[in-house]
Amino acid sequence: MSPTTIAYSELYTAREDAATSYFTDRFGFRLIATAGPETGTADRRSWALRNGAVTLVVTVPVGDDGEVSRYLDAHGDSFADLAFVCEDLERDYARATGAGATALRAPTDTVDPARQDRFAVVSGFGDLRHTLVQPSRSPAGTLPPDRRWNIDDTFQDPATATVLGGVDHIAACLPVDTLKRTVDFYDQAFDLRYFSEEYILVGDQAMDSKVVRNESGGITFTLIEPDPTRNPGQIDQFLAAHAGAGVQHLAFLVEDIIGSVRELGDRGVEFLNTPATYYDVIRERVGDLAEHIADLRETNVLVDRDEWGHLLQIFTRSPYERGTVFYELIQRNGAQGFGSSNIKALYEAVERTRETANR
């Protein structure tokens, strides 16, 4: 057995009010717990938020010389921890460190024994860390075990029709010549096996992408590095803004993406626009979804198809100053891919728009 699923994702940010309200007011997350100086955590303040099967922890620094402040200075608003649930903590910790992960914290008892049993912390790619936790016995679920939490026992399901079904995948940008090494590391350290790969060429830009996932599919990473023989593109831009490898986006699984985009858009979530010409040739790509094209066009939702089925997806604009993180909504109707052909289709649509304007 390997780590089974993502327990929580912890975002470091300097903008407490904007960061928490972005998730609660716009995405419909509910506050379930808080931690900070009043609970014994002197250098940071955290809010645990939940929507459906997704738990996010938003953390801001207290003071200017702590670990959170240093991380923010280096990377901007960024996910610093992706926690893995482990059935056998000691075994998974030994495997990770034996495969080259840096031991940031050896297995130890949680700060608050009422919440979890034991945990450990190891390194991932770049400055990202992975907290390894045992399945939680708390009604509040798994929260960072290195601090005490004030639990809001009144928390409920989100006041929104969009209930998130989990983190479908995490997309990460990596520096040139580190992709294969990172894939091998996640295989050996966490039993996240190679799943697929693709070389994506868009005009004069290109990137290599490899997907790794665990046996259950509960943890999936899409790992991307730019092709240095091509012109710099969005991956290079992320690496410069983030000062190295990091999480580019989290993809949230939804059941009804059209309804979710309409609802979350009304709540203030800003999604990327899609050129109208993208939908002019969509019948050639998706066939039996033709009757839904008007809804797709209205909501800017993208469509892709593979041998197993199709998926619908859309990306938000980054709400952070450096543009280091954004989010994705994804609805899977059998498809197991990640919409890579949408990158090409969007590029071609932009080119058609440009050519039409120049006539």
XYZ file of C-alpha atoms in Angstrom:
359
model
C 0.000 0.000 0.000
C 1.055 3.594 -0.666
C -0.353 6.942 0.474
C -4.037 6.793 -0.437
C -5.348 10.315 -0.910
C -4.786 14.039 -0.349
C -5.679 14.876 3.251
C -5.447 18.641 2.807
C -3.607 21.275 0.772
C -2.014 24.173 2.656
C -1.710 27.548 0.956
C 0.695 30.178 2.282
C -0.477 33.709 1.553
C 0.189 37.226 2.765
C -3.423 38.275 2.173
C -5.558 36.765 4.909
C -8.837 38.533 4.160
C -8.704 38.100 0.401
C -7.468 34.509 0.596
C -10.117 33.204 2.968
C -12.998 35.157 1.446
C -12.040 33.946 -2.033
C -12.794 30.390 -0.953
C -15.718 31.019 1.404
C -17.614 33.764 -0.429
C -16.882 32.647 -3.968
C -16.270 28.892 -3.886
C -18.651 28.079 -1.039
C -16.106 26.623 1.387
C -17.040 26.595 5.078
C -14.712 27.479 7.933
C -14.207 24.409 10.107
C -11.279 25.330 12.389
C -8.712 28.003 13.273
C -5.215 27.927 14.745
C -2.762 30.644 15.740
C -1.015 32.317 18.657
C -4.073 31.804 20.830
C -3.716 28.018 20.348
C 0.051 27.988 20.744
C 1.241 28.521 17.162
C 3.292 31.687 17.476
C 4.559 32.323 13.935
C 1.413 31.742 11.857
C -2.356 31.872 11.779
C -4.369 29.260 9.875
C -7.933 28.707 8.732
C -9.153 25.239 7.758
C -11.847 25.316 5.053
C -13.905 22.533 3.541
C -16.200 22.033 0.581
C -17.365 18.466 0.032
C -14.312 16.221 -0.197
C -11.780 19.071 -0.435
C -9.991 20.498 2.616
C -7.848 23.606 2.217
C -5.741 25.249 4.896
C -4.971 28.958 4.401
C -2.013 30.199 6.447
C -0.581 33.709 6.916
C 2.591 34.689 8.789
C 2.613 36.278 12.240
C 5.729 38.445 12.272
C 8.377 38.825 9.586
C 11.010 36.227 10.431
C 9.164 32.914 10.496
C 9.128 30.012 8.054
C 5.897 31.200 6.395
C 7.306 34.687 5.770
C 10.478 33.278 4.242
C 8.459 30.975 1.982
C 6.283 33.868 0.803
C 9.316 36.057 0.127
C 10.737 33.340 -2.091
C 7.633 32.067 -3.875
C 4.701 34.414 -3.375
C 1.268 32.960 -2.653
C 1.872 29.245 -3.031
C 0.905 25.782 -1.865
C 3.560 24.760 0.647
C 2.175 21.398 1.796
C 0.208 18.627 0.131
C -0.574 16.135 2.904
C -0.903 12.416 2.174
C -3.071 9.979 4.140
C -1.034 6.862 5.005
C -2.351 3.572 6.327
C 1.133 2.657 7.580
C 2.921 5.873 8.534
C 6.220 4.352 9.639
C 6.532 2.265 6.477
C 5.661 5.122 4.123
C 8.056 7.493 5.901
C 10.869 4.938 5.640
C 10.131 4.377 1.958
C 10.100 8.113 1.160
C 13.321 8.924 2.978
C 14.977 5.797 1.595
C 14.150 7.045 -1.916
C 15.796 10.405 -1.300
C 13.102 12.542 0.328
C 14.538 14.851 2.986
C 13.307 13.997 6.473
C 11.814 17.265 7.703
C 10.162 15.683 10.732
C 10.509 12.070 11.868
C 7.344 10.210 12.927
C 6.057 11.766 16.118
C 2.873 12.249 18.086
C 0.513 14.959 16.915
C 0.470 18.200 18.900
C -3.188 17.614 19.742
C -3.632 13.892 20.516
C -7.420 14.200 20.265
C -7.133 14.805 16.512
C -4.702 12.270 15.008
C -2.196 9.702 16.231
C 1.182 10.264 14.580
C 2.594 12.156 11.628
C 5.820 12.844 9.742
C 6.996 15.417 7.184
C 9.176 14.871 4.105
C 10.212 16.924 1.102
C 8.626 16.896 -2.343
C 9.637 18.820 -5.482
C 11.137 22.276 -5.007
C 10.337 23.625 -1.547
C 7.018 21.744 -1.365
C 6.612 19.385 1.572
C 4.380 16.382 2.192
C 2.980 15.817 5.656
C 2.243 12.120 6.134
C -0.787 11.542 8.365
C -2.776 8.579 9.562
C -6.515 8.395 8.815
C -8.285 10.852 11.108
C -10.569 9.804 13.933
C -11.886 13.357 14.362
C -15.306 14.473 13.063
C -13.493 17.517 11.685
C -11.313 15.268 9.525
C -7.576 15.540 8.988
C -6.000 18.927 9.720
C -2.316 19.879 9.999
C -1.137 17.903 13.040
C 1.703 20.248 14.008
C -0.630 22.784 15.666
C -3.642 22.873 17.968
C -6.993 23.709 16.396
C -10.132 25.374 17.632
C -12.811 23.315 15.908
C -16.072 24.908 14.828
C -18.473 22.111 15.704
C -21.289 23.874 13.845
C -19.720 23.648 10.398
C -22.047 22.313 7.705
C -21.981 21.489 4.038
C -21.256 24.549 1.899
C -24.070 26.974 1.190
C -23.725 26.366 -2.526
C -24.978 23.885 -5.082
C -21.380 23.300 -6.157
C -20.057 20.596 -3.849
C -16.524 19.566 -4.732
C -15.959 15.856 -5.220
C -12.249 15.995 -4.429
C -8.927 17.117 -5.886
C -8.893 15.483 -9.311
C -5.230 16.305 -9.861
C -2.441 18.699 -8.960
C -0.500 20.350 -11.778
C 3.109 21.297 -11.055
C 5.668 23.222 -13.088
C 9.262 22.002 -12.971
C 12.564 23.477 -14.199
C 14.176 22.154 -17.357
C 15.784 18.706 -17.092
C 14.062 17.777 -13.809
C 10.907 16.076 -15.125
C 12.219 12.513 -15.399
C 13.988 12.751 -12.054
C 10.824 13.993 -10.371
C 8.701 11.231 -11.922
C 11.179 8.613 -10.750
C 11.274 10.157 -7.273
C 7.481 10.079 -6.806
C 7.396 6.485 -8.000
C 10.120 5.335 -5.624
C 9.190 7.543 -2.655
C 5.380 7.414 -2.707
C 4.435 4.652 -5.158
C 2.910 7.162 -7.561
C 3.353 5.250 -10.797
C 3.896 6.620 -14.278
C 0.479 6.889 -15.974
C 0.903 8.817 -19.217
C 2.969 11.433 -21.008
C 2.636 13.903 -23.830
C 4.757 16.435 -25.672
C 2.568 19.484 -26.234
C 3.536 21.831 -29.065
C 1.658 25.134 -29.307
C 3.032 27.419 -31.976
C 6.623 28.311 -31.085
C 6.253 27.043 -27.501
C 6.369 23.492 -26.200
C 6.303 21.515 -22.974
C 6.747 17.966 -21.774
C 4.066 16.547 -19.469
C 4.049 13.314 -17.477
C 1.299 12.074 -15.168
C 1.904 9.988 -12.041
C -0.789 8.565 -9.798
C -1.285 6.015 -7.055
C -3.091 2.718 -7.533
C -6.451 3.992 -6.262
C -6.314 7.221 -8.269
C -6.672 9.237 -5.062
C -3.423 11.141 -5.719
C -2.565 12.356 -9.211
C 0.151 14.776 -10.290
C 0.508 16.291 -13.741
C 4.176 17.282 -13.925
C 5.264 19.751 -16.617
C 8.576 21.181 -17.770
C 9.201 23.618 -20.651
C 11.130 22.710 -23.791
C 14.200 24.990 -23.711
C 14.701 24.669 -27.479
C 11.442 26.585 -28.023
C 10.443 30.122 -27.104
C 9.574 30.763 -23.439
C 5.906 30.337 -22.566
C 3.523 30.069 -19.637
C 5.565 27.400 -17.809
C 8.690 29.567 -17.961
C 6.593 32.486 -16.721
C 5.395 30.481 -13.723
C 8.914 29.285 -12.857
C 10.175 32.876 -12.921
C 7.299 34.221 -10.811
C 7.488 31.332 -8.338
C 11.295 31.225 -8.269
C 11.395 27.515 -9.026
C 9.256 24.401 -9.017
C 5.792 24.612 -7.500
C 2.088 23.847 -7.687
C 0.565 25.683 -10.639
C -3.059 24.696 -10.043
C -5.437 22.399 -8.204
C -8.240 20.796 -10.205
C -11.533 20.376 -8.326
C -13.870 17.615 -9.433
C -17.524 18.605 -10.003
C -20.601 16.744 -11.241
C -22.228 19.567 -13.245
C -19.624 21.966 -14.580
C -22.066 24.127 -16.548
C -24.174 24.761 -13.442
C -21.063 25.204 -11.294
C -19.541 27.826 -13.602
C -22.781 29.775 -13.673
C -23.153 29.659 -9.902
C -19.539 30.384 -9.011
C -19.379 33.098 -11.654
C -22.370 34.767 -10.000
C -20.510 34.506 -6.684
C -17.488 36.333 -8.131
C -15.108 33.615 -9.363
C -13.369 34.876 -12.515
C -12.835 32.246 -15.199
C -10.684 32.485 -18.296
C -12.479 33.436 -21.486
C -12.391 31.160 -24.526
C -12.179 32.593 -28.071
C -15.490 32.190 -29.875
C -13.728 30.438 -32.749
C -12.872 27.538 -30.420
C -16.527 26.473 -30.575
C -16.816 26.904 -34.346
C -15.027 23.600 -34.947
C -15.949 21.810 -31.739
C -18.294 19.362 -33.496
C -15.297 17.882 -35.277
C -13.674 17.105 -31.912
C -16.535 16.042 -29.641
C -19.355 14.890 -31.905
C -22.202 13.776 -29.673
C -21.970 16.866 -27.418
C -23.154 19.056 -30.247
C -26.480 19.850 -28.573
C -24.601 21.349 -25.599
C -22.419 23.717 -27.610
C -24.545 26.773 -26.780
C -24.121 26.120 -23.038
C -20.405 25.471 -23.464
C -19.951 28.659 -25.460
C -21.898 30.696 -22.912
C -19.846 29.438 -19.970
C -16.440 29.201 -21.759
C -16.154 25.527 -20.782
C -13.638 23.431 -22.741
C -14.203 19.874 -23.985
C -11.780 17.057 -24.651
C -12.206 13.412 -25.575
C -10.085 10.308 -25.200
C -10.656 6.613 -25.802
C -12.612 6.244 -22.514
C -14.978 9.207 -22.793
C -14.920 12.985 -22.562
C -14.175 15.643 -19.986
C -15.253 19.231 -19.470
C -12.926 21.755 -17.856
C -12.374 25.437 -17.170
C -9.654 27.447 -15.441
C -9.936 30.424 -13.111
C -7.884 33.553 -13.296
C -5.217 33.616 -10.620
C -6.361 35.734 -7.655
C -2.775 36.238 -6.459
C -0.353 39.077 -7.140
C 2.379 36.999 -8.789
C -0.146 34.830 -10.639
C 1.482 31.775 -9.102
C -1.628 29.667 -8.461
C -4.990 29.213 -10.127
C -7.762 26.609 -9.996
C -9.598 24.321 -12.369
C -13.063 22.794 -12.420
C -13.253 19.444 -14.165
C -16.147 17.107 -14.923
C -15.238 13.604 -16.052
C -17.600 11.574 -18.184
C -15.398 8.510 -18.471
C -12.278 10.306 -19.721
C -8.996 9.591 -17.977
C -6.888 12.269 -19.685
C -6.278 15.882 -18.726
C -7.460 17.931 -21.691
C -4.084 18.415 -23.353
C -5.693 18.754 -26.787
C -7.563 21.781 -25.457
C -4.267 23.655 -25.274
C -3.739 23.042 -28.977
C -7.363 23.811 -29.864
C -7.276 27.069 -27.927
C -4.045 28.103 -29.616
C -5.508 27.370 -33.047
C -8.665 29.304 -32.139
C -6.619 32.343 -31.143
C -4.719 32.091 -34.429
C -7.968 31.997 -36.428
C -9.208 35.052 -34.546
C -5.940 36.893 -35.269
C -6.001 35.968 -38.952
C -9.611 37.105 -39.315
C -8.809 40.440 -37.690
C -5.886 40.992 -40.093
C -7.922 40.450 -43.275
